[in-house]
Structures are given as C-alpha cells and as structure tokens.
PDB file of C-alpha atoms in Angstrom:
ATOM      1  CA  MET A   1     -21.914 -13.786  40.904  1.00  0.00           C
ATOM      2  CA  GLY A   2     -23.775 -14.845  37.614  1.00  0.00           C
ATOM      3  CA  CYS A   3     -26.849 -13.381  38.534  1.00  0.00           C
ATOM      4  CA  LEU A   4     -29.670 -11.698  35.841  1.00  0.00           C
ATOM      5  CA  TYR A   5     -28.688  -8.111  36.626  1.00  0.00           C
ATOM      6  CA  SER A   6     -25.162  -8.880  36.087  1.00  0.00           C
ATOM      7  CA  THR A   7     -25.852 -10.439  32.873  1.00  0.00           C
ATOM      8  CA  LYS A   8     -27.298  -7.234  31.750  1.00  0.00           C
ATOM      9  CA  ARG A   9     -24.842  -4.941  32.866  1.00  0.00           C
ATOM     10  CA  LYS A  10     -22.300  -6.923  31.468  1.00  0.00           C
ATOM     11  CA  ASP A  11     -24.425  -6.733  27.939  1.00  0.00           C
ATOM     12  CA  ALA A  12     -24.806  -3.193  28.606  1.00  0.00           C
ATOM     13  CA  MET A  13     -21.184  -2.669  29.332  1.00  0.00           C
ATOM     14  CA  ARG A  14     -20.548  -4.178  26.078  1.00  0.00           C
ATOM     15  CA  LYS A  15     -22.627  -2.320  23.962  1.00  0.00           C
ATOM     16  CA  ASN A  16     -20.774   0.905  25.842  1.00  0.00           C
ATOM     17  CA  LYS A  17     -23.972   2.152  27.202  1.00  0.00           C
ATOM     18  CA  ASN A  18     -24.309   3.845  30.754  1.00  0.00           C
ATOM     19  CA  VAL A  19     -25.277   0.996  33.059  1.00  0.00           C
ATOM     20  CA  ASN A  20     -25.562   4.068  36.117  1.00  0.00           C
ATOM     21  CA  THR A  21     -28.867   5.561  34.900  1.00  0.00           C
ATOM     22  CA  GLN A  22     -29.192   7.098  38.225  1.00  0.00           C
ATOM     23  CA  PRO A  23     -26.132   8.797  40.416  1.00  0.00           C
ATOM     24  CA  ARG A  24     -25.924   6.353  44.117  1.00  0.00           C
ATOM     25  CA  LYS A  25     -26.829   7.988  47.018  1.00  0.00           C
ATOM     26  CA  LYS A  26     -24.306   7.683  49.756  1.00  0.00           C
ATOM     27  CA  TYR A  27     -25.206   7.585  53.279  1.00  0.00           C
ATOM     28  CA  LEU A  28     -21.868   7.057  54.578  1.00  0.00           C
ATOM     29  CA  PRO A  29     -20.268   9.211  57.696  1.00  0.00           C
ATOM     30  CA  ASP A  30     -17.610  11.847  56.883  1.00  0.00           C
ATOM     31  CA  LYS A  31     -14.109  10.586  56.976  1.00  0.00           C
ATOM     32  CA  THR A  32     -11.482  10.205  59.561  1.00  0.00           C
ATOM     33  CA  GLY A  33      -8.500   8.940  58.252  1.00  0.00           C
ATOM     34  CA  ASP A  34      -8.845   4.980  59.155  1.00  0.00           C
ATOM     35  CA  GLU A  35     -11.337   4.387  56.393  1.00  0.00           C
ATOM     36  CA  ASN A  36     -11.409   3.013  53.124  1.00  0.00           C
ATOM     37  CA  ASP A  37     -12.082   5.041  49.691  1.00  0.00           C
ATOM     38  CA  ASN A  38     -15.638   5.220  50.745  1.00  0.00           C
ATOM     39  CA  GLY A  39     -15.622   6.345  54.076  1.00  0.00           C
ATOM     40  CA  ASN A  40     -16.635   2.988  56.131  1.00  0.00           C
ATOM     41  CA  ASN A  41     -14.231   1.894  58.929  1.00  0.00           C
ATOM     42  CA  ILE A  42     -13.393  -1.192  57.717  1.00  0.00           C
ATOM     43  CA  GLU A  43     -11.084  -2.281  61.048  1.00  0.00           C
ATOM     44  CA  LYS A  44     -14.543  -1.377  63.373  1.00  0.00           C
ATOM     45  CA  ASN A  45     -15.926  -4.416  65.098  1.00  0.00           C
ATOM     46  CA  LEU A  46     -13.241  -6.283  63.205  1.00  0.00           C
ATOM     47  CA  PRO A  47     -13.436 -10.315  64.481  1.00  0.00           C
ATOM     48  CA  ASP A  48     -10.668 -11.442  66.039  1.00  0.00           C
ATOM     49  CA  PHE A  49      -7.948 -13.043  64.172  1.00  0.00           C
ATOM     50  CA  THR A  50      -4.557 -14.286  66.070  1.00  0.00           C
ATOM     51  CA  ASP A  51      -1.002 -15.214  64.473  1.00  0.00           C
ATOM     52  CA  GLU A  52      -1.053 -18.297  65.792  1.00  0.00           C
ATOM     53  CA  GLN A  53      -4.492 -18.916  63.795  1.00  0.00           C
ATOM     54  CA  LYS A  54      -2.876 -17.259  60.623  1.00  0.00           C
ATOM     55  CA  GLU A  55       0.035 -19.731  60.919  1.00  0.00           C
ATOM     56  CA  LEU A  56      -2.824 -22.702  61.214  1.00  0.00           C
ATOM     57  CA  VAL A  57      -4.854 -21.647  58.228  1.00  0.00           C
ATOM     58  CA  ILE A  58      -1.810 -20.892  56.127  1.00  0.00           C
ATOM     59  CA  GLU A  59      -0.300 -24.094  57.039  1.00  0.00           C
ATOM     60  CA  SER A  60      -3.601 -26.309  56.194  1.00  0.00           C
ATOM     61  CA  TRP A  61      -4.029 -24.501  52.996  1.00  0.00           C
ATOM     62  CA  LYS A  62      -0.872 -26.434  51.609  1.00  0.00           C
ATOM     63  CA  GLU A  63      -2.929 -29.550  51.481  1.00  0.00           C
ATOM     64  CA  ILE A  64      -6.591 -28.314  50.704  1.00  0.00           C
ATOM     65  CA  LYS A  65      -4.793 -26.210  47.762  1.00  0.00           C
ATOM     66  CA  ASP A  66      -3.847 -29.427  45.597  1.00  0.00           C
ATOM     67  CA  ASP A  67      -7.587 -30.142  45.566  1.00  0.00           C
ATOM     68  CA  MET A  68      -9.096 -26.870  45.494  1.00  0.00           C
ATOM     69  CA  ASP A  69     -11.527 -27.343  42.651  1.00  0.00           C
ATOM     70  CA  LYS A  70     -12.617 -30.522  44.084  1.00  0.00           C
ATOM     71  CA  VAL A  71     -12.697 -28.673  47.781  1.00  0.00           C
ATOM     72  CA  GLY A  72     -14.535 -25.444  46.042  1.00  0.00           C
ATOM     73  CA  ILE A  73     -17.601 -27.587  44.150  1.00  0.00           C
ATOM     74  CA  GLN A  74     -18.430 -28.968  47.288  1.00  0.00           C
ATOM     75  CA  MET A  75     -18.060 -25.814  49.138  1.00  0.00           C
ATOM     76  CA  PHE A  76     -20.920 -24.969  46.511  1.00  0.00           C
ATOM     77  CA  MET A  77     -23.124 -28.166  46.499  1.00  0.00           C
ATOM     78  CA  LYS A  78     -23.495 -28.108  50.357  1.00  0.00           C
ATOM     79  CA  LEU A  79     -24.327 -24.454  49.826  1.00  0.00           C
ATOM     80  CA  PHE A  80     -26.847 -24.997  47.828  1.00  0.00           C
ATOM     81  CA  ALA A  81     -28.329 -27.787  48.973  1.00  0.00           C
ATOM     82  CA  SER A  82     -28.591 -26.181  52.715  1.00  0.00           C
ATOM     83  CA  HIS A  83     -29.520 -22.968  50.885  1.00  0.00           C
ATOM     84  CA  PRO A  84     -31.663 -23.558  47.464  1.00  0.00           C
ATOM     85  CA  ASP A  85     -32.512 -19.729  47.685  1.00  0.00           C
ATOM     86  CA  VAL A  86     -28.360 -18.990  46.889  1.00  0.00           C
ATOM     87  CA  GLN A  87     -28.462 -21.598  43.957  1.00  0.00           C
ATOM     88  CA  ASP A  88     -31.340 -19.443  42.341  1.00  0.00           C
ATOM     89  CA  ALA A  89     -29.350 -16.518  42.892  1.00  0.00           C
ATOM     90  CA  PHE A  90     -27.368 -17.694  39.787  1.00  0.00           C
ATOM     91  CA  THR A  91     -29.089 -17.893  37.043  1.00  0.00           C
ATOM     92  CA  THR A  92     -26.416 -19.734  35.279  1.00  0.00           C
ATOM     93  CA  PHE A  93     -27.398 -22.314  38.596  1.00  0.00           C
ATOM     94  CA  LYS A  94     -31.146 -22.206  38.952  1.00  0.00           C
ATOM     95  CA  GLY A  95     -32.934 -25.210  38.351  1.00  0.00           C
ATOM     96  CA  MET A  96     -29.941 -27.437  37.989  1.00  0.00           C
ATOM     97  CA  SER A  97     -29.935 -30.997  39.531  1.00  0.00           C
ATOM     98  CA  PRO A  98     -27.603 -31.775  41.679  1.00  0.00           C
ATOM     99  CA  GLU A  99     -26.056 -34.089  39.086  1.00  0.00           C
ATOM    100  CA  ASP A 100     -25.504 -30.984  36.767  1.00  0.00           C
ATOM    101  CA  LEU A 101     -24.191 -28.734  39.449  1.00  0.00           C
ATOM    102  CA  THR A 102     -21.426 -31.286  39.561  1.00  0.00           C
ATOM    103  CA  HIS A 103     -20.303 -31.602  35.637  1.00  0.00           C
ATOM    104  CA  SER A 104     -20.860 -27.824  35.466  1.00  0.00           C
ATOM    105  CA  ASN A 105     -18.056 -26.148  33.821  1.00  0.00           C
ATOM    106  CA  GLN A 106     -19.583 -22.811  35.041  1.00  0.00           C
ATOM    107  CA  LEU A 107     -19.881 -23.972  38.739  1.00  0.00           C
ATOM    108  CA  ARG A 108     -16.125 -24.959  38.648  1.00  0.00           C
ATOM    109  CA  SER A 109     -15.099 -21.785  37.439  1.00  0.00           C
ATOM    110  CA  HIS A 110     -16.881 -19.837  40.337  1.00  0.00           C
ATOM    111  CA  ALA A 111     -15.685 -22.408  42.486  1.00  0.00           C
ATOM    112  CA  MET A 112     -11.883 -21.585  41.400  1.00  0.00           C
ATOM    113  CA  ARG A 113     -12.421 -17.973  41.458  1.00  0.00           C
ATOM    114  CA  VAL A 114     -13.478 -18.152  45.200  1.00  0.00           C
ATOM    115  CA  MET A 115     -10.545 -20.878  46.257  1.00  0.00           C
ATOM    116  CA  GLY A 116      -8.354 -18.112  44.409  1.00  0.00           C
ATOM    117  CA  THR A 117      -9.613 -15.401  46.256  1.00  0.00           C
ATOM    118  CA  VAL A 118      -8.893 -17.371  49.567  1.00  0.00           C
ATOM    119  CA  ASP A 119      -5.006 -18.013  48.239  1.00  0.00           C
ATOM    120  CA  LYS A 120      -5.084 -14.007  47.530  1.00  0.00           C
ATOM    121  CA  CYS A 121      -6.291 -13.535  51.035  1.00  0.00           C
ATOM    122  CA  LEU A 122      -3.895 -16.204  52.919  1.00  0.00           C
ATOM    123  CA  THR A 123      -0.991 -14.692  50.265  1.00  0.00           C
ATOM    124  CA  CYS A 124      -1.018 -11.523  52.080  1.00  0.00           C
ATOM    125  CA  ILE A 125      -2.543 -12.354  55.201  1.00  0.00           C
ATOM    126  CA  HIS A 126       0.555 -10.402  57.433  1.00  0.00           C
ATOM    127  CA  GLU A 127      -0.354  -7.435  54.962  1.00  0.00           C
ATOM    128  CA  PRO A 128      -3.885  -6.617  55.996  1.00  0.00           C
ATOM    129  CA  ASP A 129      -4.224  -3.254  54.175  1.00  0.00           C
ATOM    130  CA  ILE A 130      -3.857  -5.539  50.738  1.00  0.00           C
ATOM    131  CA  MET A 131      -5.831  -7.788  51.837  1.00  0.00           C
ATOM    132  CA  PHE A 132      -8.751  -5.909  53.042  1.00  0.00           C
ATOM    133  CA  LYS A 133      -8.540  -3.813  49.490  1.00  0.00           C
ATOM    134  CA  THR A 134      -8.942  -7.084  47.817  1.00  0.00           C
ATOM    135  CA  LEU A 135     -11.863  -8.118  49.748  1.00  0.00           C
ATOM    136  CA  HIS A 136     -13.741  -4.728  49.945  1.00  0.00           C
ATOM    137  CA  ASP A 137     -13.267  -4.725  45.844  1.00  0.00           C
ATOM    138  CA  LEU A 138     -14.635  -7.962  45.836  1.00  0.00           C
ATOM    139  CA  GLY A 139     -17.678  -6.693  48.104  1.00  0.00           C
ATOM    140  CA  ALA A 140     -18.228  -4.008  45.779  1.00  0.00           C
ATOM    141  CA  ARG A 141     -18.494  -6.479  43.135  1.00  0.00           C
ATOM    142  CA  HIS A 142     -21.097  -8.298  44.362  1.00  0.00           C
ATOM    143  CA  VAL A 143     -22.760  -5.464  45.106  1.00  0.00           C
ATOM    144  CA  MET A 144     -23.293  -5.220  41.184  1.00  0.00           C
ATOM    145  CA  TYR A 145     -24.388  -8.582  40.914  1.00  0.00           C
ATOM    146  CA  THR A 146     -27.604  -7.763  42.953  1.00  0.00           C
ATOM    147  CA  ALA A 147     -25.685 -10.401  45.661  1.00  0.00           C
ATOM    148  CA  LYS A 148     -27.317 -10.430  49.240  1.00  0.00           C
ATOM    149  CA  VAL A 149     -25.254  -9.361  52.348  1.00  0.00           C
ATOM    150  CA  ASP A 150     -26.348 -11.953  54.262  1.00  0.00           C
ATOM    151  CA  TYR A 151     -24.829 -14.780  51.974  1.00  0.00           C
ATOM    152  CA  MET A 152     -21.239 -13.835  52.634  1.00  0.00           C
ATOM    153  CA  ASP A 153     -21.997 -15.324  56.036  1.00  0.00           C
ATOM    154  CA  LEU A 154     -23.061 -18.839  54.675  1.00  0.00           C
ATOM    155  CA  ILE A 155     -19.712 -19.457  52.698  1.00  0.00           C
ATOM    156  CA  GLY A 156     -17.257 -19.953  55.970  1.00  0.00           C
ATOM    157  CA  PRO A 157     -19.416 -22.732  56.970  1.00  0.00           C
ATOM    158  CA  GLN A 158     -19.855 -24.785  53.724  1.00  0.00           C
ATOM    159  CA  PHE A 159     -16.360 -24.299  53.080  1.00  0.00           C
ATOM    160  CA  ILE A 160     -15.376 -25.912  56.633  1.00  0.00           C
ATOM    161  CA  LEU A 161     -17.274 -28.749  55.769  1.00  0.00           C
ATOM    162  CA  ALA A 162     -15.623 -29.338  52.181  1.00  0.00           C
ATOM    163  CA  ILE A 163     -12.056 -29.288  53.766  1.00  0.00           C
ATOM    164  CA  GLN A 164     -12.420 -31.494  56.693  1.00  0.00           C
ATOM    165  CA  PRO A 165     -12.186 -34.713  54.530  1.00  0.00           C
ATOM    166  CA  VAL A 166      -8.868 -33.305  52.877  1.00  0.00           C
ATOM    167  CA  ILE A 167      -7.562 -32.510  55.953  1.00  0.00           C
ATOM    168  CA  GLY A 168      -8.320 -35.679  57.629  1.00  0.00           C
ATOM    169  CA  GLU A 169      -6.618 -36.638  61.066  1.00  0.00           C
ATOM    170  CA  LYS A 170      -5.290 -33.356  61.487  1.00  0.00           C
ATOM    171  CA  TRP A 171      -8.449 -31.868  61.720  1.00  0.00           C
ATOM    172  CA  ASN A 172      -9.177 -30.328  65.319  1.00  0.00           C
ATOM    173  CA  SER A 173     -11.121 -27.811  67.271  1.00  0.00           C
ATOM    174  CA  GLU A 174      -8.369 -25.354  66.708  1.00  0.00           C
ATOM    175  CA  LEU A 175      -8.054 -25.608  63.231  1.00  0.00           C
ATOM    176  CA  GLU A 176     -11.769 -25.242  62.450  1.00  0.00           C
ATOM    177  CA  GLN A 177     -11.917 -22.361  64.810  1.00  0.00           C
ATOM    178  CA  ALA A 178      -9.150 -20.726  63.042  1.00  0.00           C
ATOM    179  CA  TRP A 179     -10.625 -20.966  59.498  1.00  0.00           C
ATOM    180  CA  SER A 180     -14.484 -20.258  61.068  1.00  0.00           C
ATOM    181  CA  ASP A 181     -12.680 -16.574  62.114  1.00  0.00           C
ATOM    182  CA  LEU A 182     -11.155 -16.223  58.926  1.00  0.00           C
ATOM    183  CA  PHE A 183     -14.210 -16.449  57.121  1.00  0.00           C
ATOM    184  CA  LYS A 184     -15.772 -14.242  59.452  1.00  0.00           C
ATOM    185  CA  LEU A 185     -13.076 -11.841  58.654  1.00  0.00           C
ATOM    186  CA  ILE A 186     -13.603 -12.033  54.979  1.00  0.00           C
ATOM    187  CA  ALA A 187     -17.341 -11.998  55.329  1.00  0.00           C
ATOM    188  CA  HIS A 188     -17.155  -8.880  57.695  1.00  0.00           C
ATOM    189  CA  VAL A 189     -14.837  -6.595  55.318  1.00  0.00           C
ATOM    190  CA  MET A 190     -16.925  -8.146  51.869  1.00  0.00           C
ATOM    191  CA  LYS A 191     -20.216  -6.580  53.802  1.00  0.00           C
ATOM    192  CA  ALA A 192     -18.999  -3.359  54.961  1.00  0.00           C
ATOM    193  CA  ALA A 193     -18.380  -2.607  51.178  1.00  0.00           C
ATOM    194  CA  MET A 194     -21.785  -4.032  50.064  1.00  0.00           C
ATOM    195  CA  THR A 195     -23.416  -2.231  53.133  1.00  0.00           C
ATOM    196  CA  PHE A 196     -21.683   1.328  52.017  1.00  0.00           C
ATOM    197  CA  TYR A 197     -21.190   0.547  48.344  1.00  0.00           C
TER     198      TYR A 197
END
C-alpha cells in the first residue's frame, strides 16, 4: 500500500534483518475443516453473489478492461477526495495535490495492481477456493502495510462511481448491485484475513 511501515519493513527485509521481532499472538478458533490456513472460516456470513450477478460483472468487465488504468486512477481520485485519511495512509501520496496525483506514476502503478486483482477475481470467479486464497493473501499483505480494515469497504463504492461512465447507457441497477455485491465479497474475504492474521 505504500505506508511508512511497509517501507521500513521492506528496507529491513532487503538487509536480511528479521522484521518480526516478536511472535504474533493468534486468537483463532480450533480448526473444523472449513477454514483457510489461519483457522478463519471465510465462508461464514459470506455476502450473496449469484451466478446471474457473476455473468453481469464478467460481461461488463470486457468493456472496463480496455480502460483499466483510467478507471483505476479515477477510483483512487474519488476515494482520496471523499476520504483524505486514506490518502494520508500512503506515504507516497500524503500531501499530494489532486493535480499531482493525476499524473503520479506511483498512483497509476497501484491503481493497476488493484485493477489486476479485480481481473484475477473475475478470471477465477467460478473457482471460489482460488479466488478466496488470492484475496486472503492480499488481505494478509495489507496487514503488513498497516492498512485499516475499514478501508476495504471504501473501495467498492468508488470503483462503481469510476466505471459508470465507461459502461454508459448499459448501466442499470442490476449491474450496479452485481458490482456492489462483488466488492462486498472481496472486502469480506480480505477483512477476514486482516482481522485474524
């Protein structure tokens, strides 16, 4: 995520220093067989995401995919405008003006990573185990970046605002709900990893 702590952590890792000076306490339930590697049951209270919604999202993604970098940057611009504290969580973007952010290669790079994650999710949308593992690993990495768990819920609405102009006249309430439910699912899995990592 580009946070100050992740930068220090990466520097320490490059110098082959142990970045985990104290073992983490794990407050996890006993395994029952339906969990991920951390003992956390991802499928517990899983948001609904129907097969029809999957098809709507996959079909509309074909149009969005051509403008991934533009959509990704717009998503972050809207996110930072509505939640400045999120921008401040990124040391790279802290204090940058909207004009500077628009032309930032670092923002473009991060936006493309986020859009790439959406693409990966849609590629394996019919294989939930693979999708959940990808999102779980991403959530666990965000713990190392000291990202706040609540930030995960902020991405979906901003993504939806950014893709509406790309979809244009084909945009409707069912499509909006499908994308909203996908991001609720993504946030749910990532937050589960962040909470129990």
